[in-house]
Amino acid sequence: MNILIFGPNGSGKGTQGALVKKKYDLAHIESGAIFREHISGGTELGKKAKEFIDRGALVPDDITIPMVVATLKERGKNGWLLDGFPRNMVQAKKLYEVLQQEGMKLDFVIEILLPREVAKNRIMGRRICKNDPNHPNNIFIDAIKPNGDKCRVCGGDLSARSDDQDENAINVRHDIYYDTKEGTLAAAYYYKDLAAQGKTTYIELNGEGTIDSIRDTLLAKLA
């Protein structure tokens, strides 16, 4: 099973992706993690990507696509869930072309819907667990509020990403995501059109629900 998942920063797509990965034993390929691995490893691609990430801009396709495609081949042989890519219409078309060339079927495309202001508040309140970044912790959401400065799931140390506290950077990211003409939503709608042609299945989820309710709805639709 091969899946794309879309949702604005703050929608919980990382959390839902981790749940789907566990249920179906998929490779959870998250573009941000790929970038961080290259950045921490000091690779040339990582150095170039960091320049763009630091100012809240998109990493160019000639850097992003080689990272993502290689990872799909290496880690996704038994199925994958791709999170954080594609981020614009050009990438969406190019990815689909590559999948066709490689004989990889795109089984499902998931979109988590969330109002922009809600997404912004969630970003500024989220905290990252040192042990597992997909453990949900948010100081502004009662259901997943951490235990002080410790992860509510495993007790690990928590931190806040600096870009999560930068409203200007958040606005830049959301300007890109919510752009329905050329941005990330345009990419999602490209696959929605493919679904209308019977080439994949498109699932829409209400991102304002609880983690459990979203998970249950999603798993029911994937079954």
PDB file of C-alpha atoms in Angstrom:
ATOM      1  CA  MET A   1       0.000   0.000   0.000  1.00  0.00           C
ATOM      2  CA  ASN A   2       1.380   3.382  -1.060  1.00  0.00           C
ATOM      3  CA  ILE A   3      -0.086   6.568   0.453  1.00  0.00           C
ATOM      4  CA  LEU A   4       0.375  10.332   0.197  1.00  0.00           C
ATOM      5  CA  ILE A   5      -0.814  12.453   3.120  1.00  0.00           C
ATOM      6  CA  PHE A   6      -1.550  16.189   3.000  1.00  0.00           C
ATOM      7  CA  GLY A   7      -2.338  18.603   5.810  1.00  0.00           C
ATOM      8  CA  PRO A   8      -1.138  22.020   6.975  1.00  0.00           C
ATOM      9  CA  ASN A   9       1.532  22.279   9.657  1.00  0.00           C
ATOM     10  CA  GLY A  10      -0.373  21.755  12.896  1.00  0.00           C
ATOM     11  CA  SER A  11      -3.002  19.384  11.467  1.00  0.00           C
ATOM     12  CA  GLY A  12      -1.601  16.251  13.113  1.00  0.00           C
ATOM     13  CA  LYS A  13      -0.631  14.506   9.907  1.00  0.00           C
ATOM     14  CA  GLY A  14       2.617  13.293  11.480  1.00  0.00           C
ATOM     15  CA  THR A  15       0.666  11.663  14.298  1.00  0.00           C
ATOM     16  CA  GLN A  16      -1.866  10.074  11.963  1.00  0.00           C
ATOM     17  CA  GLY A  17       0.904   8.967   9.643  1.00  0.00           C
ATOM     18  CA  ALA A  18       2.650   7.178  12.498  1.00  0.00           C
ATOM     19  CA  LEU A  19      -0.590   5.356  13.376  1.00  0.00           C
ATOM     20  CA  VAL A  20      -1.105   4.243   9.773  1.00  0.00           C
ATOM     21  CA  LYS A  21       2.521   3.129   9.562  1.00  0.00           C
ATOM     22  CA  LYS A  22       2.080   0.933  12.631  1.00  0.00           C
ATOM     23  CA  LYS A  23      -1.217  -0.534  11.428  1.00  0.00           C
ATOM     24  CA  TYR A  24      -0.004  -1.477   7.955  1.00  0.00           C
ATOM     25  CA  ASP A  25       3.757  -1.807   8.575  1.00  0.00           C
ATOM     26  CA  LEU A  26       4.606   0.899   6.048  1.00  0.00           C
ATOM     27  CA  ALA A  27       7.749   2.961   5.652  1.00  0.00           C
ATOM     28  CA  HIS A  28       6.790   6.412   7.007  1.00  0.00           C
ATOM     29  CA  ILE A  29       8.806   8.730   4.798  1.00  0.00           C
ATOM     30  CA  GLU A  30       8.636  12.293   6.117  1.00  0.00           C
ATOM     31  CA  SER A  31      10.372  14.864   3.957  1.00  0.00           C
ATOM     32  CA  GLY A  32      11.362  17.055   6.894  1.00  0.00           C
ATOM     33  CA  ALA A  33      13.128  14.115   8.548  1.00  0.00           C
ATOM     34  CA  ILE A  34      14.994  13.394   5.337  1.00  0.00           C
ATOM     35  CA  PHE A  35      16.148  17.022   5.288  1.00  0.00           C
ATOM     36  CA  ARG A  36      17.192  16.888   8.948  1.00  0.00           C
ATOM     37  CA  GLU A  37      19.206  13.714   8.364  1.00  0.00           C
ATOM     38  CA  HIS A  38      21.087  15.347   5.514  1.00  0.00           C
ATOM     39  CA  ILE A  39      21.566  18.579   7.478  1.00  0.00           C
ATOM     40  CA  SER A  40      22.857  16.831  10.605  1.00  0.00           C
ATOM     41  CA  GLY A  41      25.074  14.639   8.427  1.00  0.00           C
ATOM     42  CA  GLY A  42      26.573  17.700   6.771  1.00  0.00           C
ATOM     43  CA  THR A  43      25.914  16.494   3.229  1.00  0.00           C
ATOM     44  CA  GLU A  44      26.060  18.955   0.350  1.00  0.00           C
ATOM     45  CA  LEU A  45      22.324  18.542  -0.243  1.00  0.00           C
ATOM     46  CA  GLY A  46      21.736  19.129   3.468  1.00  0.00           C
ATOM     47  CA  LYS A  47      23.753  22.347   3.498  1.00  0.00           C
ATOM     48  CA  LYS A  48      21.826  23.681   0.519  1.00  0.00           C
ATOM     49  CA  ALA A  49      18.455  22.672   1.980  1.00  0.00           C
ATOM     50  CA  LYS A  50      19.211  24.342   5.320  1.00  0.00           C
ATOM     51  CA  GLU A  51      19.603  27.735   3.690  1.00  0.00           C
ATOM     52  CA  PHE A  52      15.993  27.602   2.492  1.00  0.00           C
ATOM     53  CA  ILE A  53      14.486  25.947   5.585  1.00  0.00           C
ATOM     54  CA  ASP A  54      16.006  28.575   7.889  1.00  0.00           C
ATOM     55  CA  ARG A  55      14.050  31.320   6.172  1.00  0.00           C
ATOM     56  CA  GLY A  56      10.811  29.311   5.889  1.00  0.00           C
ATOM     57  CA  ALA A  57      11.063  28.873   2.125  1.00  0.00           C
ATOM     58  CA  LEU A  58      10.580  25.807  -0.036  1.00  0.00           C
ATOM     59  CA  VAL A  59      13.637  23.723  -0.826  1.00  0.00           C
ATOM     60  CA  PRO A  60      14.142  23.652  -4.644  1.00  0.00           C
ATOM     61  CA  ASP A  61      13.085  20.572  -6.569  1.00  0.00           C
ATOM     62  CA  ASP A  62      16.611  19.750  -7.699  1.00  0.00           C
ATOM     63  CA  ILE A  63      17.471  19.167  -4.033  1.00  0.00           C
ATOM     64  CA  THR A  64      14.198  17.720  -2.754  1.00  0.00           C
ATOM     65  CA  ILE A  65      13.282  15.257  -5.483  1.00  0.00           C
ATOM     66  CA  PRO A  66      16.569  13.266  -5.456  1.00  0.00           C
ATOM     67  CA  MET A  67      16.203  12.837  -1.678  1.00  0.00           C
ATOM     68  CA  VAL A  68      12.571  11.718  -1.804  1.00  0.00           C
ATOM     69  CA  VAL A  69      12.743   9.403  -4.818  1.00  0.00           C
ATOM     70  CA  ALA A  70      15.830   7.600  -3.517  1.00  0.00           C
ATOM     71  CA  THR A  71      14.127   7.056  -0.170  1.00  0.00           C
ATOM     72  CA  LEU A  72      10.967   5.650  -1.768  1.00  0.00           C
ATOM     73  CA  LYS A  73      13.092   3.101  -3.596  1.00  0.00           C
ATOM     74  CA  GLU A  74      15.314   2.200  -0.659  1.00  0.00           C
ATOM     75  CA  ARG A  75      12.898   2.155   2.275  1.00  0.00           C
ATOM     76  CA  GLY A  76       9.492   1.801   0.650  1.00  0.00           C
ATOM     77  CA  LYS A  77       9.787  -1.500  -1.171  1.00  0.00           C
ATOM     78  CA  ASN A  78       6.992  -3.023   0.935  1.00  0.00           C
ATOM     79  CA  GLY A  79       4.773   0.041   0.924  1.00  0.00           C
ATOM     80  CA  TRP A  80       5.169   3.648   2.047  1.00  0.00           C
ATOM     81  CA  LEU A  81       3.407   6.660   3.468  1.00  0.00           C
ATOM     82  CA  LEU A  82       4.882   9.892   2.140  1.00  0.00           C
ATOM     83  CA  ASP A  83       4.395  12.965   4.338  1.00  0.00           C
ATOM     84  CA  GLY A  84       5.456  16.498   3.412  1.00  0.00           C
ATOM     85  CA  PHE A  85       5.942  16.009  -0.315  1.00  0.00           C
ATOM     86  CA  PRO A  86       4.881  17.131  -2.895  1.00  0.00           C
ATOM     87  CA  ARG A  87       4.430  20.761  -1.845  1.00  0.00           C
ATOM     88  CA  ASN A  88       3.431  22.348  -5.127  1.00  0.00           C
ATOM     89  CA  MET A  89       1.778  21.527  -8.438  1.00  0.00           C
ATOM     90  CA  VAL A  90       5.040  20.977 -10.327  1.00  0.00           C
ATOM     91  CA  GLN A  91       6.245  18.455  -7.736  1.00  0.00           C
ATOM     92  CA  ALA A  92       2.861  16.700  -7.747  1.00  0.00           C
ATOM     93  CA  LYS A  93       2.986  16.124 -11.478  1.00  0.00           C
ATOM     94  CA  LYS A  94       6.642  15.084 -11.425  1.00  0.00           C
ATOM     95  CA  LEU A  95       6.110  12.645  -8.563  1.00  0.00           C
ATOM     96  CA  TYR A  96       3.184  10.995 -10.325  1.00  0.00           C
ATOM     97  CA  GLU A  97       5.281  10.669 -13.491  1.00  0.00           C
ATOM     98  CA  VAL A  98       8.074   8.998 -11.497  1.00  0.00           C
ATOM     99  CA  LEU A  99       5.643   6.620  -9.807  1.00  0.00           C
ATOM    100  CA  GLN A 100       4.281   5.615 -13.218  1.00  0.00           C
ATOM    101  CA  GLN A 101       7.786   5.106 -14.578  1.00  0.00           C
ATOM    102  CA  GLU A 102       8.791   2.989 -11.587  1.00  0.00           C
ATOM    103  CA  GLY A 103       5.589   0.927 -11.716  1.00  0.00           C
ATOM    104  CA  MET A 104       4.528   2.055  -8.239  1.00  0.00           C
ATOM    105  CA  LYS A 105       0.789   2.423  -7.722  1.00  0.00           C
ATOM    106  CA  LEU A 106      -0.528   5.335  -5.671  1.00  0.00           C
ATOM    107  CA  ASP A 107      -3.278   3.648  -3.660  1.00  0.00           C
ATOM    108  CA  PHE A 108      -4.549   6.475  -1.429  1.00  0.00           C
ATOM    109  CA  VAL A 109      -4.205  10.232  -1.032  1.00  0.00           C
ATOM    110  CA  ILE A 110      -5.242  11.648   2.356  1.00  0.00           C
ATOM    111  CA  GLU A 111      -6.068  15.293   3.029  1.00  0.00           C
ATOM    112  CA  ILE A 112      -6.550  16.542   6.605  1.00  0.00           C
ATOM    113  CA  LEU A 113      -8.669  19.699   6.516  1.00  0.00           C
ATOM    114  CA  LEU A 114      -8.003  22.393   9.122  1.00  0.00           C
ATOM    115  CA  PRO A 115      -8.741  26.160   9.224  1.00  0.00           C
ATOM    116  CA  ARG A 116      -5.619  28.260   8.917  1.00  0.00           C
ATOM    117  CA  GLU A 117      -5.936  30.078  12.272  1.00  0.00           C
ATOM    118  CA  VAL A 118      -6.476  26.800  14.149  1.00  0.00           C
ATOM    119  CA  ALA A 119      -3.412  25.334  12.480  1.00  0.00           C
ATOM    120  CA  LYS A 120      -1.316  28.339  13.498  1.00  0.00           C
ATOM    121  CA  ASN A 121      -2.298  28.067  17.170  1.00  0.00           C
ATOM    122  CA  ARG A 122      -1.535  24.362  17.206  1.00  0.00           C
ATOM    123  CA  ILE A 123       1.940  24.938  15.785  1.00  0.00           C
ATOM    124  CA  MET A 124       2.901  27.472  18.438  1.00  0.00           C
ATOM    125  CA  GLY A 125       1.759  25.137  21.212  1.00  0.00           C
ATOM    126  CA  ARG A 126       3.338  21.886  20.093  1.00  0.00           C
ATOM    127  CA  ARG A 127       6.358  20.375  21.804  1.00  0.00           C
ATOM    128  CA  ILE A 128       8.745  17.801  20.335  1.00  0.00           C
ATOM    129  CA  CYS A 129       9.659  14.639  22.256  1.00  0.00           C
ATOM    130  CA  LYS A 130      13.356  13.781  22.263  1.00  0.00           C
ATOM    131  CA  ASN A 131      12.573  10.050  22.044  1.00  0.00           C
ATOM    132  CA  ASP A 132       9.900  10.169  19.309  1.00  0.00           C
ATOM    133  CA  PRO A 133       8.886  13.343  17.438  1.00  0.00           C
ATOM    134  CA  ASN A 134       5.526  11.756  16.579  1.00  0.00           C
ATOM    135  CA  HIS A 135       4.440  11.580  20.231  1.00  0.00           C
ATOM    136  CA  PRO A 136       1.644  14.195  20.427  1.00  0.00           C
ATOM    137  CA  ASN A 137       2.276  16.988  22.936  1.00  0.00           C
ATOM    138  CA  ASN A 138       0.673  20.441  22.768  1.00  0.00           C
ATOM    139  CA  ILE A 139       0.419  22.949  25.608  1.00  0.00           C
ATOM    140  CA  PHE A 140      -2.744  24.483  24.130  1.00  0.00           C
ATOM    141  CA  ILE A 141      -4.714  21.246  23.590  1.00  0.00           C
ATOM    142  CA  ASP A 142      -6.031  19.675  26.797  1.00  0.00           C
ATOM    143  CA  ALA A 143      -6.287  16.160  25.346  1.00  0.00           C
ATOM    144  CA  ILE A 144      -2.551  16.042  24.576  1.00  0.00           C
ATOM    145  CA  LYS A 145      -1.132  18.502  27.090  1.00  0.00           C
ATOM    146  CA  PRO A 146       2.328  17.337  28.275  1.00  0.00           C
ATOM    147  CA  ASN A 147       3.295  16.665  31.864  1.00  0.00           C
ATOM    148  CA  GLY A 148       5.150  19.899  32.481  1.00  0.00           C
ATOM    149  CA  ASP A 149       8.274  19.706  30.343  1.00  0.00           C
ATOM    150  CA  LYS A 150       7.997  15.902  29.891  1.00  0.00           C
ATOM    151  CA  CYS A 151       6.334  13.914  27.105  1.00  0.00           C
ATOM    152  CA  ARG A 152       2.838  12.727  28.031  1.00  0.00           C
ATOM    153  CA  VAL A 153       3.500   9.402  26.238  1.00  0.00           C
ATOM    154  CA  CYS A 154       6.981   8.310  27.330  1.00  0.00           C
ATOM    155  CA  GLY A 155       8.247  10.932  29.786  1.00  0.00           C
ATOM    156  CA  GLY A 156      11.012  12.064  27.467  1.00  0.00           C
ATOM    157  CA  ASP A 157      12.369  15.606  27.425  1.00  0.00           C
ATOM    158  CA  LEU A 158      10.444  18.116  25.346  1.00  0.00           C
ATOM    159  CA  SER A 159      11.571  21.062  23.270  1.00  0.00           C
ATOM    160  CA  ALA A 160       9.998  23.650  20.999  1.00  0.00           C
ATOM    161  CA  ARG A 161      11.325  24.098  17.487  1.00  0.00           C
ATOM    162  CA  SER A 162      12.452  27.683  17.003  1.00  0.00           C
ATOM    163  CA  ASP A 163      10.513  27.986  13.745  1.00  0.00           C
ATOM    164  CA  ASP A 164       7.334  26.919  15.588  1.00  0.00           C
ATOM    165  CA  GLN A 165       7.579  30.116  17.635  1.00  0.00           C
ATOM    166  CA  ASP A 166       8.183  32.394  14.657  1.00  0.00           C
ATOM    167  CA  GLU A 167       4.825  33.757  13.426  1.00  0.00           C
ATOM    168  CA  ASN A 168       6.356  35.138  10.251  1.00  0.00           C
ATOM    169  CA  ALA A 169       7.852  31.755   9.365  1.00  0.00           C
ATOM    170  CA  ILE A 170       4.530  30.053  10.114  1.00  0.00           C
ATOM    171  CA  ASN A 171       2.724  32.500   7.834  1.00  0.00           C
ATOM    172  CA  VAL A 172       5.230  31.804   5.063  1.00  0.00           C
ATOM    173  CA  ARG A 173       4.659  28.049   5.368  1.00  0.00           C
ATOM    174  CA  HIS A 174       0.892  28.455   5.455  1.00  0.00           C
ATOM    175  CA  ASP A 175       0.931  30.830   2.486  1.00  0.00           C
ATOM    176  CA  ILE A 176       2.539  27.994   0.557  1.00  0.00           C
ATOM    177  CA  TYR A 177       0.248  25.265   1.884  1.00  0.00           C
ATOM    178  CA  TYR A 178      -3.102  27.051   1.469  1.00  0.00           C
ATOM    179  CA  ASP A 179      -2.313  28.244  -2.071  1.00  0.00           C
ATOM    180  CA  THR A 180      -4.889  26.470  -4.253  1.00  0.00           C
ATOM    181  CA  LYS A 181      -3.382  27.643  -7.543  1.00  0.00           C
ATOM    182  CA  GLU A 182       0.285  26.635  -7.357  1.00  0.00           C
ATOM    183  CA  GLY A 183       0.960  25.597  -3.749  1.00  0.00           C
ATOM    184  CA  THR A 184       0.438  22.489  -1.667  1.00  0.00           C
ATOM    185  CA  LEU A 185      -3.346  22.456  -1.839  1.00  0.00           C
ATOM    186  CA  ALA A 186      -3.024  22.735  -5.613  1.00  0.00           C
ATOM    187  CA  ALA A 187      -0.860  19.597  -5.463  1.00  0.00           C
ATOM    188  CA  ALA A 188      -3.471  17.821  -3.343  1.00  0.00           C
ATOM    189  CA  TYR A 189      -6.243  18.815  -5.735  1.00  0.00           C
ATOM    190  CA  TYR A 190      -4.189  17.460  -8.629  1.00  0.00           C
ATOM    191  CA  TYR A 191      -4.458  14.024  -7.041  1.00  0.00           C
ATOM    192  CA  LYS A 192      -8.124  14.654  -6.263  1.00  0.00           C
ATOM    193  CA  ASP A 193      -8.660  15.074  -9.989  1.00  0.00           C
ATOM    194  CA  LEU A 194      -6.769  11.824 -10.599  1.00  0.00           C
ATOM    195  CA  ALA A 195      -9.068  10.122  -8.107  1.00  0.00           C
ATOM    196  CA  ALA A 196     -12.085  11.349 -10.078  1.00  0.00           C
ATOM    197  CA  GLN A 197     -10.531   9.534 -13.054  1.00  0.00           C
ATOM    198  CA  GLY A 198     -10.229   6.323 -11.030  1.00  0.00           C
ATOM    199  CA  LYS A 199      -6.422   6.488 -10.799  1.00  0.00           C
ATOM    200  CA  THR A 200      -6.270   6.650  -6.987  1.00  0.00           C
ATOM    201  CA  THR A 201      -8.567   7.038  -3.956  1.00  0.00           C
ATOM    202  CA  TYR A 202      -8.863  10.429  -2.220  1.00  0.00           C
ATOM    203  CA  ILE A 203      -9.780  10.631   1.481  1.00  0.00           C
ATOM    204  CA  GLU A 204     -10.758  13.862   3.268  1.00  0.00           C
ATOM    205  CA  LEU A 205     -10.624  14.064   7.083  1.00  0.00           C
ATOM    206  CA  ASN A 206     -11.853  16.716   9.524  1.00  0.00           C
ATOM    207  CA  GLY A 207      -8.680  17.823  11.305  1.00  0.00           C
ATOM    208  CA  GLU A 208     -10.601  19.464  14.179  1.00  0.00           C
ATOM    209  CA  GLY A 209     -11.599  16.074  15.585  1.00  0.00           C
ATOM    210  CA  THR A 210      -9.718  14.197  18.290  1.00  0.00           C
ATOM    211  CA  ILE A 211      -6.690  12.084  17.443  1.00  0.00           C
ATOM    212  CA  ASP A 212      -8.698   8.923  18.080  1.00  0.00           C
ATOM    213  CA  SER A 213     -11.725   9.988  16.026  1.00  0.00           C
ATOM    214  CA  ILE A 214      -9.563  10.981  13.068  1.00  0.00           C
ATOM    215  CA  ARG A 215      -7.635   7.721  13.331  1.00  0.00           C
ATOM    216  CA  ASP A 216     -10.785   5.600  13.454  1.00  0.00           C
ATOM    217  CA  THR A 217     -12.273   7.374  10.441  1.00  0.00           C
ATOM    218  CA  LEU A 218      -9.057   7.058   8.476  1.00  0.00           C
ATOM    219  CA  LEU A 219      -8.499   3.371   9.228  1.00  0.00           C
ATOM    220  CA  ALA A 220     -12.109   2.608   8.283  1.00  0.00           C
ATOM    221  CA  LYS A 221     -11.612   4.286   4.905  1.00  0.00           C
ATOM    222  CA  LEU A 222      -8.313   2.484   4.282  1.00  0.00           C
ATOM    223  CA  ALA A 223      -9.786  -0.927   5.096  1.00  0.00           C
TER     224      ALA A 223
END
